[in-house]
XYZ file of C-alpha atoms in Angstrom:
687
model
C 26.866 40.156 0.086
C 23.797 38.085 1.305
C 20.634 39.918 2.642
C 19.213 38.733 5.840
C 15.728 39.706 6.420
C 13.921 40.306 9.574
C 10.582 38.239 10.664
C 8.123 39.734 13.065
C 6.605 36.795 15.361
C 3.534 38.625 17.528
C 1.948 36.195 19.762
C 0.975 36.655 24.013
C 1.697 32.972 24.400
C 5.618 32.050 24.442
C 4.338 28.495 23.201
C 3.047 29.868 20.415
C 6.286 31.728 19.423
C 8.159 28.529 20.017
C 5.989 26.636 17.489
C 6.626 29.397 14.921
C 10.353 29.992 15.322
C 10.692 25.787 15.318
C 8.654 25.868 11.988
C 10.537 28.980 10.573
C 14.115 28.819 11.722
C 15.395 26.710 8.672
C 14.669 29.476 6.607
C 17.956 31.011 8.030
C 16.725 34.740 8.623
C 16.094 36.738 12.026
C 13.237 35.708 13.720
C 12.013 38.535 16.329
C 9.295 38.142 19.155
C 6.957 40.515 20.055
C 4.755 39.666 23.149
C 1.885 41.791 22.195
C 0.612 44.507 19.935
C 2.722 47.629 21.438
C 5.653 45.855 21.401
C 5.389 45.187 17.773
C 4.671 48.541 17.239
C 7.870 49.614 18.977
C 10.211 46.950 16.808
C 8.476 48.484 13.737
C 9.887 51.892 14.627
C 13.337 50.449 14.464
C 13.694 48.345 11.739
C 12.194 46.845 8.672
C 10.659 43.372 8.348
C 10.017 41.203 5.623
C 6.342 39.847 6.763
C 4.893 39.766 9.904
C 3.149 36.913 11.825
C 0.173 38.254 13.706
C -1.849 36.642 16.359
C -5.475 37.771 16.406
C -6.809 37.121 19.892
C -3.974 39.230 22.268
C -4.948 40.897 25.383
C -4.521 44.917 25.128
C -4.277 45.391 21.296
C -5.695 42.737 19.439
C -4.359 41.666 16.153
C -6.794 43.501 13.990
C -5.986 47.013 15.691
C -2.228 46.219 15.563
C -2.551 45.787 11.744
C -4.455 48.755 10.881
C -1.894 50.872 12.777
C 0.777 49.258 10.950
C -1.064 49.793 7.851
C -1.741 53.783 8.893
C 2.165 54.550 9.078
C 3.455 54.672 5.382
C 6.842 53.172 6.242
C 5.267 50.109 7.587
C 2.121 50.146 5.011
C 3.496 47.755 2.587
C 4.693 45.004 4.727
C 2.994 41.897 4.341
C 0.840 40.581 7.582
C -0.364 36.842 8.005
C -2.800 36.719 10.674
C -2.919 33.708 12.849
C -5.567 32.176 15.060
C -7.044 28.983 17.133
C -10.058 30.763 18.091
C -11.808 33.364 15.474
C -12.332 31.000 12.656
C -15.812 32.305 11.706
C -15.878 33.947 8.462
C -16.511 37.595 9.251
C -13.142 37.116 11.164
C -11.528 35.789 8.222
C -13.086 38.595 5.956
C -12.094 41.213 8.578
C -8.359 40.227 8.447
C -8.296 40.724 4.610
C -10.186 43.744 5.043
C -7.693 45.068 7.416
C -4.599 44.286 4.490
C -3.608 40.831 5.396
C -2.427 38.509 2.777
C -3.039 35.612 4.650
C -5.488 34.012 7.334
C -4.131 30.886 8.703
C -6.265 28.928 11.310
C -4.008 26.945 14.125
C -3.143 24.111 13.924
C -1.067 24.766 11.058
C 1.168 22.705 8.652
C 4.803 23.726 9.402
C 5.578 23.110 5.726
C 2.571 25.186 4.150
C 3.920 28.030 6.592
C 7.117 27.810 5.860
C 6.403 27.880 2.096
C 3.979 31.127 2.553
C 6.696 32.864 4.744
C 9.367 31.874 2.265
C 7.765 33.881 -0.824
C 7.536 37.127 0.964
C 11.138 36.791 2.289
C 12.126 36.246 -0.986
C 9.988 38.909 -2.238
C 11.672 41.426 0.207
C 15.202 40.087 -0.635
C 14.723 40.760 -4.356
C 13.245 44.237 -3.804
C 15.974 45.052 -1.197
C 18.516 43.972 -3.913
C 17.058 45.971 -6.452
C 16.860 49.279 -4.362
C 20.547 48.741 -3.247
C 21.479 48.391 -6.984
C 19.283 51.667 -7.703
C 20.947 53.378 -5.035
C 24.565 52.274 -6.238
C 23.665 53.197 -9.814
C 22.470 56.494 -8.474
C 25.638 56.922 -6.461
C 27.710 55.960 -9.729
C 25.648 58.345 -11.622
C 25.983 61.247 -8.963
C 29.908 60.456 -8.966
C 29.958 60.590 -12.857
C 28.022 64.019 -13.090
C 30.375 65.602 -10.603
C 33.439 64.125 -12.573
C 31.598 65.876 -15.651
C 31.352 69.130 -14.358
C 34.983 69.184 -12.709
C 35.985 68.088 -16.400
C 33.876 70.688 -17.911
C 36.014 73.301 -16.491
C 39.018 71.928 -18.161
C 37.751 70.858 -21.772
C 33.852 69.799 -22.709
C 34.925 67.484 -25.688
C 37.418 65.803 -23.140
C 34.753 66.094 -20.241
C 32.111 63.940 -22.649
C 34.866 61.534 -23.851
C 36.528 60.816 -20.580
C 32.939 60.371 -19.105
C 31.933 58.216 -21.854
C 34.920 55.814 -21.730
C 34.948 55.456 -17.676
C 31.025 54.403 -16.957
C 30.128 50.925 -16.896
C 27.022 51.993 -19.360
C 26.731 52.070 -23.146
C 27.175 55.427 -24.399
C 26.598 57.402 -27.488
C 26.114 60.655 -28.910
C 23.666 62.037 -31.246
C 23.381 65.380 -33.240
C 20.027 67.021 -33.223
C 19.104 65.290 -36.404
C 19.111 62.064 -34.708
C 22.628 61.067 -36.723
C 24.948 59.334 -34.397
C 28.261 61.094 -33.851
C 30.318 59.070 -30.458
C 29.867 55.494 -29.467
C 31.919 54.758 -26.359
C 34.385 51.816 -25.674
C 31.966 49.552 -23.879
C 29.246 50.224 -26.567
C 31.960 48.850 -28.986
C 32.814 45.849 -27.033
C 29.369 44.969 -26.246
C 28.060 45.384 -29.596
C 31.265 44.357 -31.554
C 30.396 46.999 -34.094
C 32.924 49.511 -35.782
C 32.186 52.763 -35.049
C 33.655 54.174 -37.933
C 31.012 52.486 -39.869
C 28.019 52.882 -37.660
C 25.019 54.836 -39.807
C 21.405 55.616 -38.970
C 20.210 52.007 -38.858
C 23.009 51.172 -36.623
C 20.285 50.023 -33.634
C 18.342 47.656 -36.389
C 21.365 44.995 -35.738
C 21.322 44.990 -32.384
C 17.482 45.816 -31.038
C 14.977 43.234 -32.038
C 11.996 44.733 -34.413
C 9.407 45.351 -31.598
C 11.927 46.978 -29.605
C 13.421 49.224 -32.305
C 9.839 50.027 -33.308
C 9.150 51.428 -29.665
C 12.369 53.435 -29.581
C 12.160 55.434 -32.627
C 8.265 56.093 -31.711
C 9.574 57.676 -28.316
C 12.640 59.473 -29.869
C 10.085 61.052 -32.354
C 8.232 62.437 -29.390
C 11.010 63.395 -27.859
C 12.256 65.661 -31.026
C 8.651 66.940 -30.829
C 8.459 68.003 -26.950
C 12.548 68.390 -26.568
C 12.053 66.446 -23.683
C 14.159 63.458 -22.844
C 12.987 59.764 -22.533
C 13.806 56.318 -21.386
C 12.544 52.694 -21.939
C 13.662 49.259 -21.522
C 14.791 47.246 -24.425
C 17.161 44.172 -25.211
C 20.313 44.869 -26.949
C 21.963 41.739 -28.590
C 25.270 40.899 -26.918
C 28.229 40.176 -29.628
C 29.943 37.587 -27.095
C 27.431 35.378 -27.188
C 24.452 36.707 -28.905
C 22.103 36.941 -25.946
C 19.574 39.671 -25.661
C 20.117 41.266 -22.315
C 17.537 44.105 -21.075
C 19.039 47.500 -20.805
C 17.336 50.563 -19.858
C 17.780 53.409 -22.450
C 17.888 57.070 -21.496
C 17.961 59.508 -23.911
C 18.641 63.357 -22.900
C 19.032 66.495 -24.464
C 22.027 68.824 -24.533
C 21.295 72.429 -25.024
C 22.979 75.250 -25.759
C 23.197 78.514 -24.238
C 19.707 79.506 -25.529
C 18.123 76.648 -24.295
C 18.024 75.212 -27.663
C 19.149 71.556 -28.317
C 22.308 71.016 -29.712
C 22.759 67.109 -29.262
C 21.724 64.146 -27.822
C 22.796 62.045 -24.797
C 21.828 58.418 -24.803
C 23.025 55.803 -22.252
C 22.269 52.032 -22.233
C 22.320 50.493 -18.639
C 22.249 46.681 -18.153
C 19.000 45.807 -16.190
C 18.734 42.288 -17.171
C 19.019 41.106 -13.642
C 16.472 43.258 -12.221
C 13.901 42.614 -14.831
C 14.486 39.159 -14.722
C 14.079 39.358 -11.164
C 10.712 41.696 -11.451
C 9.196 38.556 -13.772
C 9.804 36.159 -10.913
C 8.054 38.146 -8.777
C 5.247 38.349 -10.961
C 5.170 34.991 -11.695
C 5.826 34.160 -7.932
C 3.155 36.537 -7.208
C 0.771 34.831 -9.641
C 1.300 31.451 -8.247
C 0.869 32.777 -4.908
C -2.421 33.916 -5.786
C -3.381 30.848 -7.702
C -2.159 28.941 -4.564
C -4.420 31.006 -2.333
C -7.460 30.794 -4.472
C -6.701 26.878 -4.223
C -6.553 26.858 -0.442
C -9.441 28.790 -0.157
C -11.517 26.691 -2.661
C -9.934 23.506 -0.129
C -11.336 25.296 2.897
C -14.529 25.738 1.348
C -14.571 22.007 0.096
C -13.454 20.692 3.424
C -16.059 23.088 5.372
C -18.723 21.567 3.371
C -17.334 18.273 3.749
C -17.836 18.952 7.763
C -21.047 19.957 7.345
C -22.137 16.676 5.299
C -20.431 14.455 8.125
C -22.443 16.734 10.825
C -25.608 16.055 8.889
C -24.731 12.182 8.687
C -23.657 11.602 12.014
C -26.889 13.482 13.140
C -28.989 11.381 10.668
C -27.161 8.055 12.215
C -27.812 8.880 15.601
C -31.561 10.226 14.833
C -32.303 6.674 13.233
C -29.803 4.234 15.261
C -31.799 1.565 16.666
C -30.860 1.976 20.193
C -30.823 5.208 22.231
C -27.974 7.497 21.827
C -27.329 10.245 24.292
C -24.616 12.703 25.776
C -24.872 14.293 29.360
C -22.417 16.659 30.843
C -20.729 16.432 33.946
C -23.792 18.059 35.954
C -25.834 15.052 34.260
C -27.486 17.389 32.094
C -28.953 16.054 28.993
C -27.511 17.661 25.880
C -28.617 15.056 23.024
C -30.902 12.338 23.084
C -32.401 10.470 20.082
C -35.674 9.521 20.099
C -34.604 5.807 20.833
C -33.540 7.110 24.262
C -36.069 9.165 24.578
C -38.509 6.745 23.997
C -36.893 4.506 26.308
C -37.352 7.059 29.384
C -41.105 7.622 28.439
C -40.483 11.342 28.945
C -41.502 14.010 26.378
C -37.924 14.904 24.600
C -38.677 18.748 25.603
C -38.608 17.030 29.326
C -35.030 15.856 29.228
C -33.057 17.877 26.715
C -30.991 20.711 28.524
C -32.501 19.343 31.922
C -30.773 17.095 34.419
C -31.556 13.297 34.280
C -34.619 12.341 36.421
C -32.560 10.588 38.959
C -35.829 8.863 40.469
C -37.123 7.695 37.290
C -33.749 6.874 35.811
C -32.234 5.285 38.968
C -30.681 2.326 37.791
C -28.078 4.173 35.110
C -27.327 7.613 36.972
C -25.020 5.421 39.239
C -22.960 3.814 36.425
C -23.137 7.249 34.767
C -21.283 9.257 37.871
C -18.619 5.922 37.835
C -17.999 6.363 34.215
C -17.344 10.423 34.638
C -15.347 9.754 37.972
C -13.060 6.872 36.351
C -12.752 8.200 33.051
C -13.424 4.629 31.625
C -15.729 2.773 29.648
C -18.644 1.168 31.315
C -20.888 -1.865 30.309
C -23.880 -2.433 32.099
C -25.881 -5.369 30.998
C -29.364 -6.282 31.327
C -30.760 -3.512 33.339
C -34.589 -3.725 34.039
C -36.907 -0.636 34.485
C -40.449 -0.018 33.298
C -40.312 2.836 30.875
C -43.874 5.095 31.279
C -44.913 4.669 27.615
C -44.753 0.601 27.861
C -46.938 0.163 31.011
C -45.873 -1.550 33.928
C -44.041 -4.318 32.029
C -40.572 -4.535 32.634
C -38.112 -4.170 29.668
C -34.058 -5.189 29.638
C -31.528 -2.939 28.537
C -27.900 -2.990 27.473
C -25.749 0.340 28.027
C -22.341 1.597 27.354
C -21.014 4.333 28.453
C -18.495 6.349 26.719
C -16.572 9.235 28.865
C -15.384 12.010 26.692
C -12.337 13.571 27.969
C -11.782 16.772 28.273
C -8.813 19.180 30.076
C -9.812 18.439 33.599
C -10.865 14.696 33.292
C -14.130 13.660 31.493
C -16.332 16.396 30.067
C -19.233 14.116 29.760
C -20.522 10.535 29.052
C -21.808 9.364 25.969
C -24.390 6.894 26.460
C -25.674 4.043 24.108
C -28.785 1.836 24.924
C -29.897 -1.328 23.072
C -32.982 -2.793 23.707
C -32.522 -6.720 24.744
C -35.744 -7.955 26.220
C -36.217 -10.386 23.545
C -32.748 -11.618 23.666
C -33.120 -11.991 27.658
C -35.959 -13.744 27.225
C -35.057 -16.285 24.606
C -31.844 -16.867 27.242
C -34.326 -18.212 29.852
C -36.323 -20.324 27.443
C -32.973 -21.657 26.017
C -31.588 -22.414 29.310
C -35.184 -24.138 30.512
C -34.900 -26.117 27.491
C -31.259 -27.282 28.022
C -32.352 -28.227 31.733
C -34.963 -30.318 30.197
C -32.903 -31.943 27.867
C -30.370 -32.257 30.920
C -33.435 -34.114 32.756
C -34.472 -36.093 29.855
C -30.954 -37.208 29.267
C -30.540 -38.301 33.099
C -33.696 -40.132 32.700
C -32.718 -41.927 29.821
C -29.672 -42.743 31.678
C -31.342 -43.888 34.619
C -33.798 -45.943 32.292
C -30.422 -47.667 30.796
C -29.127 -48.606 33.780
C -32.374 -49.726 35.439
C -33.318 -51.856 32.372
C -29.774 -53.205 32.198
C -29.734 -54.313 35.816
C -33.509 -55.949 35.297
C -32.271 -57.628 32.355
C -29.248 -59.145 33.920
C -31.403 -60.996 36.412
C -33.404 -63.327 33.917
C -30.215 -63.706 31.856
C -28.504 -65.113 34.462
C -31.491 -67.545 35.439
C -31.208 -68.664 31.834
C -27.309 -68.961 32.112
C -27.332 -70.707 35.206
C -30.156 -73.270 34.520
C -28.857 -73.739 30.809
C -25.183 -74.877 32.678
C -27.099 -77.330 34.756
C -28.994 -78.817 31.587
C -25.291 -78.788 29.762
C -23.566 -80.730 32.724
C -26.578 -83.204 32.727
C -27.468 -82.829 36.011
C -31.031 -83.231 35.187
C -30.440 -85.952 33.398
C -28.985 -86.925 29.856
C -29.298 -85.085 26.836
C -29.493 -86.620 22.953
C -27.498 -84.579 20.684
C -30.558 -82.764 19.159
C -31.078 -81.201 22.671
C -27.653 -80.486 23.276
C -27.454 -78.524 19.711
C -30.648 -76.900 21.238
C -28.976 -76.170 24.431
C -26.142 -74.594 22.796
C -27.890 -72.491 20.745
C -29.492 -70.801 24.196
C -26.499 -70.334 25.894
C -25.006 -68.358 22.557
C -28.007 -66.379 22.487
C -28.112 -65.736 26.325
C -24.140 -64.611 25.891
C -24.767 -62.053 23.267
C -27.534 -60.661 25.099
C -25.564 -60.536 28.342
C -22.957 -58.848 26.303
C -25.289 -56.116 24.790
C -26.618 -55.509 28.520
C -23.339 -54.838 29.559
C -22.637 -52.470 27.051
C -25.732 -50.891 27.954
C -24.903 -50.803 31.491
C -21.286 -49.415 31.007
C -22.883 -46.713 28.541
C -25.217 -45.558 31.055
C -22.354 -45.260 33.761
C -20.176 -42.919 31.535
C -23.307 -40.832 30.583
C -23.814 -40.408 34.482
C -20.496 -39.954 35.704
C -20.305 -43.345 38.075
C -17.784 -44.798 35.925
C -14.759 -45.860 37.920
C -11.146 -47.512 37.204
C -9.665 -50.459 39.558
C -6.197 -49.373 38.767
C -3.560 -52.073 39.369
C -0.024 -53.319 37.542
C -0.737 -55.478 35.012
C 1.687 -57.507 32.709
C 0.298 -56.351 29.135
C 1.890 -59.455 27.403
C -0.105 -61.910 29.419
C -3.102 -59.777 28.758
C -2.986 -59.950 25.329
C -1.997 -63.407 25.271
C -5.485 -64.111 27.130
C -7.238 -61.864 24.648
C -5.911 -63.952 21.891
C -6.659 -66.948 23.349
C -10.059 -66.206 24.081
C -10.487 -65.051 20.597
C -8.733 -67.449 18.474
C -11.671 -70.145 18.490
C -13.837 -67.441 17.069
C -11.311 -66.560 14.498
C -10.655 -70.208 13.506
C -14.473 -70.583 13.333
C -14.702 -67.773 10.418
C -11.666 -69.053 8.747
C -9.335 -65.970 9.705
C -5.872 -65.752 10.689
C -4.918 -64.423 13.929
C -1.521 -62.964 14.583
C -0.255 -61.521 17.537
C 3.310 -59.757 17.902
C 4.016 -58.374 21.616
C 6.949 -56.925 23.429
C 8.563 -58.827 26.665
C 8.643 -57.108 30.082
C 6.010 -54.755 29.428
C 3.732 -53.577 32.301
C 0.741 -51.256 32.687
C -0.886 -49.445 35.708
C -4.620 -50.105 34.336
C -7.902 -51.585 34.879
C -6.931 -55.136 33.581
C -10.758 -55.947 32.862
C -11.453 -52.809 31.177
C -8.476 -53.316 28.801
C -9.273 -56.499 27.977
C -12.831 -55.466 27.002
C -11.294 -53.364 24.580
C -8.706 -55.261 23.054
C -11.850 -57.943 22.853
C -13.997 -55.422 21.227
C -11.413 -54.354 18.427
C -10.521 -58.242 17.846
C -14.225 -59.067 17.379
C -14.980 -56.165 15.033
C -11.723 -57.383 13.163
C -12.596 -60.920 13.008
C -16.632 -60.074 12.308
C -15.787 -57.766 9.410
C -13.128 -59.830 7.905
C -14.246 -62.425 5.184
C -13.234 -66.103 5.622
C -9.723 -65.935 4.078
C -8.685 -62.812 5.590
C -6.229 -61.735 8.377
C -6.339 -60.024 11.808
C -3.029 -59.033 12.900
C -2.697 -57.341 16.715
C 0.779 -55.538 17.209
C 2.071 -53.819 20.023
C 5.347 -51.840 20.566
C 6.544 -48.973 22.716
C 6.647 -45.293 21.864
C 8.267 -43.129 24.223
C 6.381 -43.453 27.540
C 3.586 -44.821 25.788
C 2.479 -48.544 24.735
C 0.876 -48.341 21.027
C -1.362 -51.620 20.204
C -2.447 -52.155 16.548
C -5.207 -54.190 15.238
C -5.222 -54.435 11.514
C -7.635 -56.537 9.519
C -8.289 -57.031 5.827
C -11.866 -56.839 6.076
C -14.443 -54.409 4.114
C -13.067 -51.212 5.109
C -14.456 -47.817 5.962
C -15.137 -45.062 3.738
C -13.080 -41.771 4.945
C -16.196 -39.934 5.111
C -16.925 -42.369 7.602
C -14.607 -42.465 9.969
C -15.437 -39.519 12.273
C -18.707 -41.367 13.121
C -17.170 -44.627 14.515
C -17.148 -43.426 17.609
C -20.528 -41.705 18.137
C -22.641 -44.150 20.518
C -25.236 -46.088 18.601
C -23.494 -45.600 15.258
C -23.567 -48.575 12.881
C -22.183 -47.506 9.281
C -22.969 -50.794 7.658
C -26.368 -52.142 8.930
C -26.704 -55.033 6.765
C -23.107 -56.238 8.290
C -23.844 -55.092 11.740
C -27.118 -57.156 11.956
C -25.088 -60.165 10.402
C -22.908 -59.463 12.893
C -24.893 -58.527 15.822
C -24.113 -55.403 18.128
C -25.362 -52.198 19.365
C -23.142 -49.551 17.967
C -21.655 -48.508 21.902
C -18.812 -50.781 21.727
C -16.192 -48.335 20.119
C -17.967 -45.727 21.994
C -17.319 -47.170 25.311
C -13.776 -48.286 23.965
C -13.181 -44.731 23.573
C -14.237 -43.889 26.630
C -12.252 -46.552 28.421
C -8.620 -45.610 26.806
C -9.060 -41.660 27.578
C -10.023 -42.597 31.355
C -6.787 -44.249 31.167
C -4.993 -41.281 29.933
C -4.610 -42.434 26.697
C -6.202 -42.079 22.909
C -7.727 -44.078 20.452
C -7.355 -43.721 16.440
C -8.738 -45.487 13.142
C -7.084 -45.383 9.579
C -8.784 -46.847 6.617
C -8.016 -46.167 2.739
C -11.354 -47.120 1.816
C -13.880 -49.750 1.096
C -12.395 -53.140 0.573
C -8.744 -51.915 2.068
C -8.787 -53.174 5.396
C -8.918 -51.029 8.700
C -6.270 -49.922 11.281
C -7.042 -49.401 15.033
C -4.220 -47.918 17.104
C -4.472 -47.419 20.826
C -2.016 -45.751 22.762
C -1.624 -46.579 26.649
C 0.975 -44.788 29.329
C 3.431 -47.223 30.480
C 4.059 -47.894 34.085
C 7.832 -47.319 34.196
C 9.481 -45.586 30.783
C 12.577 -47.591 31.661
C 10.654 -50.969 30.856
C 10.490 -49.710 27.078
C 14.380 -49.283 27.166
C 14.222 -52.960 28.422
C 12.252 -54.284 26.092
C 14.027 -52.826 23.255
C 17.169 -54.289 24.304
C 15.741 -58.055 24.684
C 13.875 -57.597 21.440
C 17.322 -56.480 19.710
C 19.044 -59.529 21.817
C 16.493 -62.197 20.843
C 16.411 -61.205 17.097
C 20.179 -60.692 16.341
C 19.627 -57.028 16.062
């Protein structure tokens, strides 16, 4: 029959009892609740318990007083007590608990697995002891019955009484004469040892007892012969069936005659192997429990030292923090303030600690403090300015961060962190002034470019006008040499006008005054116009110019600006392609966009220089640029024009002497035109 132990849980708080029951209910034993020390004492009068879990802090009789009363009562003195507490954690309370006879002192919150492990040890110990007690009681009952039977049989026949008794009891029974010679062995002895009772002499015990146990038996019997008193000892007897040595309790009693003389010896051997092994198990468990308690105690001490070290470390960090660190409670009483915070306020440390914050001197942070307390949320206040007393009248700027510390009823207080950001604020102000100065310089530059471009165009127009008059020979005939000089003048003024127009466009882009005149345009016609203008330049340099365009393709664009972009791309391709090379312009639809590619077989571009192409006033190859002419603004302006149309422009080049590909994407006026264009292209090419 399984023994079910009872565990007494004593705590005045139902939620704590519920937590203990949840941790221990898996043990399968009875859990008894007691809400006070008085109630626990009443339960102890009614029943036995394997272990008591006792809360220290209780109204009325506290845990220590209850433990003392339990230990004063003999019946409950040996019940193990484990103290549980969440308040009395000081070492003096722990020592007092152990002084009261407690086997352990646990601090809440506890680890349920550790609690179950500790309680299981005491429950198992209780169960084993109860089993031993019941077995002992059973054995005593058996012995009493046998003695009663022996007395009854003694009346009938003494010899028959001894034999019947020996054959009926479960123990191994033997008798010996006063000189220690064996006279009788019962059937259980013969079955257990496997020996023939007729062949057993004085040395019969030597074959079934280990040498050390045999020596102890002989010494005890020798002493019994001298004193005339019986004896008992524990020894191992070898069982014939499996050759195992099992522990037995050997009890030897003298049999006396009418004159009180010893007429024989009666011996019994009771199998106590389970009890001995249980006892050894309990001894091992006790040793493990002691070792575990020592480890736990050492761990607690180490963790306590860690907490102390961490506390000291945090104190050092706060004390030497570069900013101010402080803590105020709900009443705005300063409970902590490091030197940085004290220096910021200008007060002495003793004037601040454990005193309400001076609301007049620190009015700038008192209101945010109250707001952080009320809302219970982190609050940041940047660049709060006030004059600290130790800095004189000069204002300094501080960044404040307020961290509310939560409690049971809202925020218990606020942790304050402050950082002097005066230098950062001053640097930001100087940076803003520098940026504003740079913007002003940039505006002046743009205005200068605009003005100088307008001023240069006027004399250039005069030059072009009078050159046209001379070219038309309206002022008289020209000879061949004069016409050559005139062509150089017109070429130079045209180039100068081109450069001035670039500067003027760039100035408009910079100033934000650039505007587009959007209208529907036939892109095929537009490309043919640009190709016609650039063909003489290509033929003059000996470069082949090829054009491939779709049909019926319209754009919503500023025609003049798109012509400017394509002219710039073709002009660059022709300029940087040597004689015998090729420049090809190809257009094709791609979704809702029209893609225009200008590919040349010219000098190419290093991959690391591609990102610089669209930067204003950037010329990658100065020798080529000077030879061909240019300001370094053409591609920058072209990119701005394409993007202002909702498109994009890109460039690819494998490297030097490998040619260059410029790709421009512009949105189509009507996506249906793309499909019509593709259909017509397939019809005309037979696709």
